[in-house]
Coordinates of C-alpha atoms in Angstrom, one line a residue:
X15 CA 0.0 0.0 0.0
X16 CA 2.7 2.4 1.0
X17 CA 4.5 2.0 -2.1
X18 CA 1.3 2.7 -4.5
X19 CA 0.8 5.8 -2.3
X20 CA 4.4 6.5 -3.3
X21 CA 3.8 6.1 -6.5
X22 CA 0.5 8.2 -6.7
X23 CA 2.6 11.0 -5.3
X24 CA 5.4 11.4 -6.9
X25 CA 3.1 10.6 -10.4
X26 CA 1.6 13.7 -9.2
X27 CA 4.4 15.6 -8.6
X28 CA 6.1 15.1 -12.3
X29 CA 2.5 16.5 -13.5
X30 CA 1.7 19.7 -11.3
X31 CA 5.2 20.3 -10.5
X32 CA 8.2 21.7 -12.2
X33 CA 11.4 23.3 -11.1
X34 CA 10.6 26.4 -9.9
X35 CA 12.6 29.6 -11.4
X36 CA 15.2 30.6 -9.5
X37 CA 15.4 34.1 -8.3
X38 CA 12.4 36.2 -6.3
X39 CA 10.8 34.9 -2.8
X40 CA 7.3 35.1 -4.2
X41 CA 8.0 33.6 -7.7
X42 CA 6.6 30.0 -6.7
X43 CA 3.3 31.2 -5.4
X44 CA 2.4 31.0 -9.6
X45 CA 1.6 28.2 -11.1
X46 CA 4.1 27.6 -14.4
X47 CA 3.0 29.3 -17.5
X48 CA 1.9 27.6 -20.5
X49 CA 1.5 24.3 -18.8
X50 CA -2.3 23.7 -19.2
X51 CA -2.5 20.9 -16.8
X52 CA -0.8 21.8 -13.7
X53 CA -2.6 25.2 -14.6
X54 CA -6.2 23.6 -14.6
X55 CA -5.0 21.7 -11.2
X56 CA -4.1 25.0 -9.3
X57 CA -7.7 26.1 -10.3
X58 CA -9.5 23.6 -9.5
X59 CA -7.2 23.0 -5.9
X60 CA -8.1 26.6 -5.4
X61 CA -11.8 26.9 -6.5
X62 CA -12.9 23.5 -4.7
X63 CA -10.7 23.1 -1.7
X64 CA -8.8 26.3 -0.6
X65 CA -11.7 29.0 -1.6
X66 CA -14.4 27.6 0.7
X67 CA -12.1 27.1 3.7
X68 CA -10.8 31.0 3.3
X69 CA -14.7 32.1 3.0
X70 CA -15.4 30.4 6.7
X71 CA -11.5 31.3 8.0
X72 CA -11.4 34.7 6.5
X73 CA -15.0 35.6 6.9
X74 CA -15.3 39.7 7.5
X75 CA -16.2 40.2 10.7
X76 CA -17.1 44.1 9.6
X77 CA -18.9 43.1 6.6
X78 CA -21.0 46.4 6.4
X79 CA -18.3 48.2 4.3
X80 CA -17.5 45.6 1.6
X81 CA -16.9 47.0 -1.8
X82 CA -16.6 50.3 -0.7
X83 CA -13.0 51.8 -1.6
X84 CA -10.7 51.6 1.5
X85 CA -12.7 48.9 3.3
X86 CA -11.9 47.7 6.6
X87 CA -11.7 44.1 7.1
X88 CA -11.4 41.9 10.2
X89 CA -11.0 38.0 9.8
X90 CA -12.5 36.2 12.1
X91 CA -9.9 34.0 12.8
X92 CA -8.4 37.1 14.6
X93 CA -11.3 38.1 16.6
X94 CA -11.3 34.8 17.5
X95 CA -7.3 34.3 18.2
X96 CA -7.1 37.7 20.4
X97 CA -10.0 37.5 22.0
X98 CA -9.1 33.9 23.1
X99 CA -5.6 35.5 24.7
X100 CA -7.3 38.3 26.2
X101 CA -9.4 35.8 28.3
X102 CA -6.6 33.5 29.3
X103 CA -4.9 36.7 30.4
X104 CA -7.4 37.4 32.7
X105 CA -8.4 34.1 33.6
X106 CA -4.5 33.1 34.7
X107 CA -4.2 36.6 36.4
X108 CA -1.4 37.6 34.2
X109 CA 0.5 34.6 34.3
X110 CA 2.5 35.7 31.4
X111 CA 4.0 38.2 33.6
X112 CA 4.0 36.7 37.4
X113 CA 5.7 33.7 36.2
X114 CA 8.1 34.9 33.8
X115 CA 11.3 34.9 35.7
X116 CA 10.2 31.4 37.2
X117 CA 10.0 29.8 33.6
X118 CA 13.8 31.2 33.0
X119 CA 14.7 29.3 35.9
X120 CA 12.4 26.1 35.0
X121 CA 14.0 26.5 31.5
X122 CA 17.7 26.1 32.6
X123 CA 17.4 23.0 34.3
X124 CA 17.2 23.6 37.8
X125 CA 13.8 21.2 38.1
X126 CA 14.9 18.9 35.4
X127 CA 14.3 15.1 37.0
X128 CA 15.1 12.4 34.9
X129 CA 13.0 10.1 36.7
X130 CA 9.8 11.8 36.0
X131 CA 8.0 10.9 33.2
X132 CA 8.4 12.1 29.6
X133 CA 11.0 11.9 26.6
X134 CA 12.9 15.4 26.4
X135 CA 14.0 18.1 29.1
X136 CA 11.8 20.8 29.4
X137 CA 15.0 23.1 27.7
X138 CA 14.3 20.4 24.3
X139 CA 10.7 20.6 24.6
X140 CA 11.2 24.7 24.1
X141 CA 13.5 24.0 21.7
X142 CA 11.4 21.5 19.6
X143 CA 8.7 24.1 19.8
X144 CA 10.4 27.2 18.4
X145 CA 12.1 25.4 16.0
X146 CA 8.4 25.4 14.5
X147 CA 7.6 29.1 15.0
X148 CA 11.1 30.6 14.7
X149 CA 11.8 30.8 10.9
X150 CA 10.6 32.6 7.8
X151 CA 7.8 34.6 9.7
X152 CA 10.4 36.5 11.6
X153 CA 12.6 36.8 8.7
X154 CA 9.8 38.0 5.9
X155 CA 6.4 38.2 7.3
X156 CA 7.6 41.1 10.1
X157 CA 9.1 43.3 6.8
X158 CA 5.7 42.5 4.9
X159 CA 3.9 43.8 7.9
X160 CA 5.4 47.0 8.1
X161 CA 5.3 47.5 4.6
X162 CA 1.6 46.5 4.6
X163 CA 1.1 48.1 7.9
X164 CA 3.3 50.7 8.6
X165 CA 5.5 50.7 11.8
X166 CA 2.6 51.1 14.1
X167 CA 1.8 47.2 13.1
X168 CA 4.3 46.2 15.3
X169 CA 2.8 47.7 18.8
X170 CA 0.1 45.6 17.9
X171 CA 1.8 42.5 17.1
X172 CA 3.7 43.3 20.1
X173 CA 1.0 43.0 22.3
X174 CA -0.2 40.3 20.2
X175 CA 2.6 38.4 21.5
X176 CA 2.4 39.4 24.9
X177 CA -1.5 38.4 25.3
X178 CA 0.1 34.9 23.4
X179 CA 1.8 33.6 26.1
X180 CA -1.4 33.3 28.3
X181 CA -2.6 31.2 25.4
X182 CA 0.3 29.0 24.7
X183 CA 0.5 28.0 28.9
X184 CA -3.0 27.2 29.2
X185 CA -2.7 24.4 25.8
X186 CA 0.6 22.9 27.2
X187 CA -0.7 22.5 30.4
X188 CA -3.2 21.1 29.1
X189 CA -0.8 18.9 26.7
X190 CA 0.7 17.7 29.8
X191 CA -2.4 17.0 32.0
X192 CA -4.1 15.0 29.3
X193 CA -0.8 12.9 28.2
X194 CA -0.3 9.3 27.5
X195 CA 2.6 7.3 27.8
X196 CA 2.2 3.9 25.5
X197 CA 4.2 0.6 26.8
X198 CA 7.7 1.5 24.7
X199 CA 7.6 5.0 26.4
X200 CA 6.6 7.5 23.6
X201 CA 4.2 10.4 25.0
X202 CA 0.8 10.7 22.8
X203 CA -0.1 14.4 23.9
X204 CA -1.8 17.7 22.9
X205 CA -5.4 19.4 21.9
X206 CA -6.0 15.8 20.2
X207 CA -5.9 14.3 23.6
X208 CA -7.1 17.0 25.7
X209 CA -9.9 17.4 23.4
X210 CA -11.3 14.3 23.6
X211 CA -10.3 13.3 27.0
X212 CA -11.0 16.5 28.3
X213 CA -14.4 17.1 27.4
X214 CA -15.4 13.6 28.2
X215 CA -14.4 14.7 31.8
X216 CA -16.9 17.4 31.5
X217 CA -19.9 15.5 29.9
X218 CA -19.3 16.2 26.2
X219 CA -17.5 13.1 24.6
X220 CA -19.2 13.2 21.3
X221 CA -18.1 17.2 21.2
X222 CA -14.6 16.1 22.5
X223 CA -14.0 13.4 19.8
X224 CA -15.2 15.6 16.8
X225 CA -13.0 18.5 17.7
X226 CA -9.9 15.8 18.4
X227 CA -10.6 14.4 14.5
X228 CA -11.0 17.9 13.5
X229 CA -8.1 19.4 15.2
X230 CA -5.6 16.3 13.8
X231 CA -6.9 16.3 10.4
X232 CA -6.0 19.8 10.0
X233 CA -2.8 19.8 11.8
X234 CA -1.6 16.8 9.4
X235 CA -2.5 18.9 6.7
X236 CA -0.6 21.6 7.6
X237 CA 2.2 19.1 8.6
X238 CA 2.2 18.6 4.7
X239 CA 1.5 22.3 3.2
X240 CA 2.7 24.9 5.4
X241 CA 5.2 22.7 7.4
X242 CA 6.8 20.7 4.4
X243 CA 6.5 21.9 0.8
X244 CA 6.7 26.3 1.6
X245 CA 9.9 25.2 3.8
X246 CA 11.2 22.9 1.3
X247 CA 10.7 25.2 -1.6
X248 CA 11.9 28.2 0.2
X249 CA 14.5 26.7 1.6
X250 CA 15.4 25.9 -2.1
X251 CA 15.4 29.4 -3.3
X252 CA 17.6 30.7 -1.2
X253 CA 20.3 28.2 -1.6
X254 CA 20.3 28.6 -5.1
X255 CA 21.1 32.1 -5.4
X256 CA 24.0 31.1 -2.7
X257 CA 24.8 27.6 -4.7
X258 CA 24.0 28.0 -8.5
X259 CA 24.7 24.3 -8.8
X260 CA 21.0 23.6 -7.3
X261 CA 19.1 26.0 -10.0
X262 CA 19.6 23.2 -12.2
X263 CA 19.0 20.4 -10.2
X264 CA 16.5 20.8 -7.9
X265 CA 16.0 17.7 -8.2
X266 CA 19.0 16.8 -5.7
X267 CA 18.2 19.6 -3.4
X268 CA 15.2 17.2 -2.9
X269 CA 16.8 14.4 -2.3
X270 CA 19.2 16.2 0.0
X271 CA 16.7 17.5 2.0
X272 CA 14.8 13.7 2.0
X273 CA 18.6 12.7 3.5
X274 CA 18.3 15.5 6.2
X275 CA 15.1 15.3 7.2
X276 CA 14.7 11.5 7.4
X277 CA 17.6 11.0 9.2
X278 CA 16.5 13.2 11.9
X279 CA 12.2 12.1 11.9
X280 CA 12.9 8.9 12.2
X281 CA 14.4 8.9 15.9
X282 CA 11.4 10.5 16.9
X283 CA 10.7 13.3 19.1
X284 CA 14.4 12.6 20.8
X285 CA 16.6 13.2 17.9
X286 CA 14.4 16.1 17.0
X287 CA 14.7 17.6 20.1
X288 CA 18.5 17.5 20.4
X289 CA 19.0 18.5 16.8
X290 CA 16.7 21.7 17.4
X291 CA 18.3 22.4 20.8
X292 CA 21.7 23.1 18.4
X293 CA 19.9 24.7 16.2
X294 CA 17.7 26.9 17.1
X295 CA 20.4 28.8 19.4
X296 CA 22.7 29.3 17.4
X297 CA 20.5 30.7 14.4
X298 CA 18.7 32.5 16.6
X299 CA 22.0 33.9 18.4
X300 CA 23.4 35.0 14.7
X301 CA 20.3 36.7 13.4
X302 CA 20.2 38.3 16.7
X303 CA 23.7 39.8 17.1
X304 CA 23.5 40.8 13.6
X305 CA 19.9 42.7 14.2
X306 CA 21.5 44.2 17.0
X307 CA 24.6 45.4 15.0
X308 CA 22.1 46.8 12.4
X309 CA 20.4 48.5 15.5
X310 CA 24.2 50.0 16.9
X311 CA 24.8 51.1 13.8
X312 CA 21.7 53.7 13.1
X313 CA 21.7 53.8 17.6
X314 CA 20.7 57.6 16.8
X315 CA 17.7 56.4 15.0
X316 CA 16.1 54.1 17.3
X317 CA 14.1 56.4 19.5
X318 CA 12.4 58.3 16.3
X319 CA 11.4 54.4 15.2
X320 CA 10.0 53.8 18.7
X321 CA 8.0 56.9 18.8
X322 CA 6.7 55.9 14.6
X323 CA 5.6 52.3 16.3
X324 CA 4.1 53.8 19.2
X325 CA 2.2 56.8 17.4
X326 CA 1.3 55.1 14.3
X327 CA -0.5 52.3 16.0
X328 CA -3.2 54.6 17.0
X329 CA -3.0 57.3 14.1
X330 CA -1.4 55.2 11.2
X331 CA -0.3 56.8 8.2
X332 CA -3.0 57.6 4.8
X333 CA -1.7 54.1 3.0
X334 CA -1.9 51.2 6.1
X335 CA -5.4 50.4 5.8
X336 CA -6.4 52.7 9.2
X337 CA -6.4 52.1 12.8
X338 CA -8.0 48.6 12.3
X339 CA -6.4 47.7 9.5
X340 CA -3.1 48.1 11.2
X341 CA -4.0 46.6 14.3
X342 CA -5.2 43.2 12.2
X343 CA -1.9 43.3 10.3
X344 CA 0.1 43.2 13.5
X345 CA -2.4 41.0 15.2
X346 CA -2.1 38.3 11.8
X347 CA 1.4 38.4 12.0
X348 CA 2.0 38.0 15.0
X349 CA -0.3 34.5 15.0
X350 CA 1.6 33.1 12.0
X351 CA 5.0 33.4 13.6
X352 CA 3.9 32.1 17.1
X353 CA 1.7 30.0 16.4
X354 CA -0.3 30.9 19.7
X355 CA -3.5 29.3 20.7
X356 CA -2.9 27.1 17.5
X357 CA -2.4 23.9 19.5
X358 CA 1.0 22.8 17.7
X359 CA 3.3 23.7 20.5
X360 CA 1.4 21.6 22.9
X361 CA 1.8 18.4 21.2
X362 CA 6.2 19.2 21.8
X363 CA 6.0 20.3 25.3
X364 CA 3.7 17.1 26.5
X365 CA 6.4 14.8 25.4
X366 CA 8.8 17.3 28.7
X367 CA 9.7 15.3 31.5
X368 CA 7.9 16.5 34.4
X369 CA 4.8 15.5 37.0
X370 CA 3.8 18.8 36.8
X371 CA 2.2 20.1 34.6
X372 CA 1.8 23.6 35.2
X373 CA 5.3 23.9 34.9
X374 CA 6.0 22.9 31.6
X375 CA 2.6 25.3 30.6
X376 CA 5.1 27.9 32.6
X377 CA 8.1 27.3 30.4
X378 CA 6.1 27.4 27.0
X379 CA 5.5 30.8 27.7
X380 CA 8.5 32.0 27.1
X381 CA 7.8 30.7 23.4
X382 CA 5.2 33.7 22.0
X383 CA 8.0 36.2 23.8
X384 CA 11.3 35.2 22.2
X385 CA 9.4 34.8 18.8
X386 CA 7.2 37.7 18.5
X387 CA 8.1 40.4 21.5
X388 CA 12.5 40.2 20.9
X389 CA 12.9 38.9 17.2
X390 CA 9.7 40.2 15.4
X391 CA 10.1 43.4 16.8
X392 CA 13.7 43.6 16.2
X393 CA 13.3 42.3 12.4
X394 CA 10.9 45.4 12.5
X395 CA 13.1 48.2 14.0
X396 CA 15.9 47.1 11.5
X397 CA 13.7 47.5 8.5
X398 CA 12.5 50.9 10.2
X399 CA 15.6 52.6 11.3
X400 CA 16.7 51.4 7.6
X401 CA 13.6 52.6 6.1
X402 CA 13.5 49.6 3.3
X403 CA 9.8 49.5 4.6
X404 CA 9.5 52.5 2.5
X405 CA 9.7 50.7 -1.1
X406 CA 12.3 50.0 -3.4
X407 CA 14.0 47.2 -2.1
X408 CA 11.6 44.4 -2.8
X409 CA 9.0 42.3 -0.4
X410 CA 8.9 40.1 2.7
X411 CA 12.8 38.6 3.0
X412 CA 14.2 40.7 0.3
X413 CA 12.7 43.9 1.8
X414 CA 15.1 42.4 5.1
X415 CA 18.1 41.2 3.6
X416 CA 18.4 45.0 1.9
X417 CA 18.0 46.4 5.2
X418 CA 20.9 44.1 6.8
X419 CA 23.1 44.9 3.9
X420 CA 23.1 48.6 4.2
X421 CA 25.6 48.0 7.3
X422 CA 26.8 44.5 6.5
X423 CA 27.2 44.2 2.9
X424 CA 28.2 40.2 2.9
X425 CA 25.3 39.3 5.2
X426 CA 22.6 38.5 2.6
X427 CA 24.6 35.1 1.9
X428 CA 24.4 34.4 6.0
X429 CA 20.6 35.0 5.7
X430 CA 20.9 32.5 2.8
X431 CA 21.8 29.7 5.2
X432 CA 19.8 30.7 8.0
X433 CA 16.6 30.5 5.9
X434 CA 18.0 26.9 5.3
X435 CA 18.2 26.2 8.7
X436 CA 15.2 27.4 10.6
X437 CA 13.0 26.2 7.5
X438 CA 14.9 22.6 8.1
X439 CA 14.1 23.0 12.1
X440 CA 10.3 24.0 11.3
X441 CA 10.5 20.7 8.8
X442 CA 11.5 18.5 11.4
X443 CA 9.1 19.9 14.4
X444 CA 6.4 20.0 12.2
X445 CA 7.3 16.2 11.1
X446 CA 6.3 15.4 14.4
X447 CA 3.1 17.7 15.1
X448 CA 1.7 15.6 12.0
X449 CA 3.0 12.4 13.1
X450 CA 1.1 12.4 16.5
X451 CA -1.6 13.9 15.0
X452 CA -1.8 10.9 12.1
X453 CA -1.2 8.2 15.0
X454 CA -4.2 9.6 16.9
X455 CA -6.4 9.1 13.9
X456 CA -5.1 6.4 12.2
X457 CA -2.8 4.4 14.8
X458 CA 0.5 3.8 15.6
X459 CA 1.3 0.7 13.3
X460 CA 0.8 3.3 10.9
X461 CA 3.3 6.2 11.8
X462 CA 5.8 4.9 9.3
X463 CA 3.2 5.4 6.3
X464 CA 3.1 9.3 7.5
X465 CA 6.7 9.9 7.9
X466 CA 7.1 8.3 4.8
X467 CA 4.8 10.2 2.9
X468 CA 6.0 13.7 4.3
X469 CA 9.6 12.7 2.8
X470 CA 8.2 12.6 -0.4
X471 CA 5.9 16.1 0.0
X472 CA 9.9 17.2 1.3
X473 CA 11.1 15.9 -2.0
X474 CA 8.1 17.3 -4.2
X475 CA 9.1 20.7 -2.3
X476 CA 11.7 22.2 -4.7
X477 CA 10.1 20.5 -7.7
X478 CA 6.3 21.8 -7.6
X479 CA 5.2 25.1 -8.2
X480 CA 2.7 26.0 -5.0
X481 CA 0.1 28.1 -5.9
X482 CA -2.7 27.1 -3.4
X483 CA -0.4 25.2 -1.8
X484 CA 0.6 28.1 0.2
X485 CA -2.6 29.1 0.9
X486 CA -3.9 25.7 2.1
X487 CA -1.5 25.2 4.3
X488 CA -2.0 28.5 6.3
X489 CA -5.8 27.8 5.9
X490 CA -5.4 24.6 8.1
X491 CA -2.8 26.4 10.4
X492 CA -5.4 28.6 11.4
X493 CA -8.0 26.1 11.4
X494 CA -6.7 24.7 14.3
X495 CA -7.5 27.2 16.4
X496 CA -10.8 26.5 16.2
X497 CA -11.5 23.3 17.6
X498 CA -8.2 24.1 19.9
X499 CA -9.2 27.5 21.5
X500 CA -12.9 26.2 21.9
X501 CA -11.9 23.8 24.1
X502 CA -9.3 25.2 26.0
X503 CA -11.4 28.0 27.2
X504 CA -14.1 25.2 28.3
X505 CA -11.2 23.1 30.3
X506 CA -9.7 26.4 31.5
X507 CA -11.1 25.7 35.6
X508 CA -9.1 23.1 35.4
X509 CA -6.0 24.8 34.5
X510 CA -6.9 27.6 37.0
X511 CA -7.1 25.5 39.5
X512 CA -4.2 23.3 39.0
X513 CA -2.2 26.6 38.5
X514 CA -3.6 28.0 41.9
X515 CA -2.1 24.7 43.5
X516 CA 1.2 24.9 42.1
X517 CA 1.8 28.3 42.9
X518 CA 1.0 28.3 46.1
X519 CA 3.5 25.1 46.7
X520 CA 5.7 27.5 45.0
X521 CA 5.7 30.7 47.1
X522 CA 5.6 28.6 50.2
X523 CA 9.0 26.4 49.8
X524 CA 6.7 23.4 49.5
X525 CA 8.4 22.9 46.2
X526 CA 12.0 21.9 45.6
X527 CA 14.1 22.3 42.6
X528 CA 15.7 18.7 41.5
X529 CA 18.5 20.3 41.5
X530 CA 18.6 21.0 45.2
X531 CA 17.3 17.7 46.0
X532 CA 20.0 15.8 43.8
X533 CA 22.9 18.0 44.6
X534 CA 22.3 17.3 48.0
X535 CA 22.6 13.9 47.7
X536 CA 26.0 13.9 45.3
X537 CA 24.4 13.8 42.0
X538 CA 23.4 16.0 38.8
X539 CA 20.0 15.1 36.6
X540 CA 21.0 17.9 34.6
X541 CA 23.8 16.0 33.3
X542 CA 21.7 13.4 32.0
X543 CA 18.4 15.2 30.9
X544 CA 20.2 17.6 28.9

């Protein structure tokens, strides 16, 4: 069977697909000129499939003004996202800001306890998790904001950010209360668990099981879309304006990044963890020091950008759409890159090895922060003390790597291979968001059919040309906060109360680091659990 499927595939691949030109960031998003078949397959993918779920996704929520010239539109999806974060906010008495300095200390190891159950350290859990969310949406989809938005886009994806944290501890707490461990010790965790098994605890186990199916269905879809073929193909684009040998033979970039990948999904959430634990770091720690050498460089610029984000968010420029339009362009940003209230990072941090989990929900928040609130925002203030938001230097990454190469000319070729690198670390996260996902639905005889079939969607990556591709796979992204949000607000006593009991162990010494504990008695689970 798997080998038909194969077959089916990659039959499908040499018809739709074709190697996509070298050269701009956008360029795949179009379907190949002058071949009528793959052309007539992008319309009808788009017509019949992607069309109908943008019209429920996308739906205007201020659907008075349509047509009218300078309309104001607000997609439901981020009604729903922001509203959903302003409630867990409240709910968790701003846990995204009482617990902040705790999750630090959670997230260097002090509480790590290799006897407890689980498969990675709560530092590899984090890891596995922004290896998902930090990537190209820091890179490109900040600059496209601000060119779309103006500066004042990012207060609002700022805050977006902020109010995300609240979101992303209540679903991995969540991840980790609802967890199962099967007999060879792999965790089976996240909103497909905690919907089903969650609701069923409060009365609603038809509810619970459609929202699980829902929630997995999409999520493997995205696995495939969004999570796969865009990183592949991207991925691809760069490295050929770096390597010129690939331009011709994308076909071996394919295969490369089968090698890579494979090697890695294969061992599971284990190798995946300790390959994004290098990873992420250290692309995260260039990018970073070279943002901030950008920032150094125009230092005397920096406060007039600050005072453009701060002003412009309320009383945006004639261009950005007005105050709502900005505030929905920060707002959408901000929910692709960090993926809050989506449900994906909870399936990574259940597989943590802790008892408790409230703490793990404490160390995810740090997730939405480093993401949106430190390297969107400084992605943002480069391409605005720069001003290549301005025009003339291209969109999304281009519109970035021009603003990096005004002070660091050779640059451009480091972005090169960091866009290879996080869009291999989202590959390989995202491998494992859809293989849980699949296992729920389909078993776990059959996790080898899905890792098998997202190297060959990694291989039909630099080959195809996306189209609706691109679109379906942020369509299911966002799907998944549907079903995900919905029930996390309805189990969100439970996580109140299990966060009222931990903190109060907390505050009142009740609660000892592992590292205190072991230390005490001549031995180190750090050592181990890292």
């Amino acid at each position: 069977m798997t080998s038909r499927v194969l077959a089916a595939l990659l039959a499908l691949a040499l018809l739709v697909g074709s190697p996509a030109a070298p050269g701009s960031f956008v360029s795949v998003a179009h379907a190949r000129q002058g071949d009528e078949a793959a052309s007539t397959l992008n319309e009808q993918f788009g017509r019949y499939l992607v069309a109908p779920f943008k019209t429920v996704l996308f739906w205007d929520v201020v659907f008075w003004d349509n047509g009218r010239e300078g309309e104001t539109e607000l997609p439901i999806i981020v009604l729903w996202l922001i509203s959903g974060a302003l409630f867990f906010t409240l709910r968790m008495r701003f846990i995204n800001l009482r617990a902040f300095s705790h999750a630090l200390v959670v997230t260097a190891g002090r509480y790590d306890d290799p006897s407890e159950p689980g498969e990675v350290s709560h530092f590899r859990a984090l890891a596995s998790a922004l290896s998902a969310t930090v990537g190209l949406g820091n890179i490109a989809g900040v600059a496209i904001a601000v060119g779309t938005g103006g500066p004042g886009a990012t207060f609002w994806m700022i805050l977006a950010g902020f109010l995300g944290m609240s979101s992303k501890f209540v679903e991995c707490t969540l991840g980790q209360m609802f967890r199962e461990v099967d007999s060879n010790g792999r965790v089976l965790g996240g909103p497909m668990r905690y919907l089903s098994a969650g609701l069923s605890e409060l009365g609603m186990p038809r509810t619970g099981t459609f929202l699980a199916i829902l929630f997995s269905l999409l999520c493997i879809g995205a696995s495939f879309a969004g999570g796969n073929i865009f990183q592949s193909n991207q991925s691809y684009q760069m490295t050929a304006e770096v390597i010129p040998f690939f331009r011709d033979n994308p076909t071996l970039y394919g295969l490369l990044m089968v090698l890579l990948v494979g090697i890695v999904i294969v061992g599971g959430i284990r190798r995946i963890g300790a390959v994004a634990g290098y990873i992420v770091p250290v692309m995260c720690g260039v990018y970073v020091v070279a943002g901030v050498w950008i920032l150094l460089s125009n230092v005397q610029a920096i406060p007039g950008a600050f005072g453009r984000i701060f002003s412009e968010a309320f009383t945006p420029q004639a261009g950005y759409g007005g105050f709502l339009g900005v505030l929905v362009t920060g707002v959408r940003r901000a929910a692709f890159s960090n993926e809050a209230g989506i449900g994906s990072a909870a399936i990574a941090h259940s597989a943590a090895a802790t008892s408790e989990p409230v703490r793990e929900g404490i160390v995810a928040l740090l997730e939405p922060f480093i993401d949106t609130v430190v390297i969107c925002t400084m992605t943002a203030l480069v391409v605005i003390v720069t001003g290549t938001y301005t025009g003339g230097y291209g969109e999304g990454v281009n519109m970035t790597s021009a603003a990096f190469a005004s002070v660091l000319p050779w640059f451009p070729n480091v972005l090169s291979l960091a866009v290879f690198f996080f869009a291999f670390s989202t590959m390989i996260s995202w491998s494992y968001y859809g293989e849980r996902c699949w296992t729920h639905v389909f078993g776990a005889r059959t996790s080898i059919v899905y890792k098998l079939l997202f190297l060959v969607f990694t291989f039909i990556g630099p080959l195809i040309t996306l189209g609706h591709v691109v679109d379906f796979g942020d369509v299911m992204v966002f799907g998944m906060a549907f079903p995900n949000m919905l029930g996390a607000v309805l189990l969100a006593p439970k996580v109140r109360d299990a966060l009222d009991d931990y903190w109060t162990r907390l505050k009142t010494g009740a609660m000892t680091p592992a590292s205190a504990r072991n230390l005490a008695a001549g031995e180190d689970p750090r050592a181990e659990a890292r």
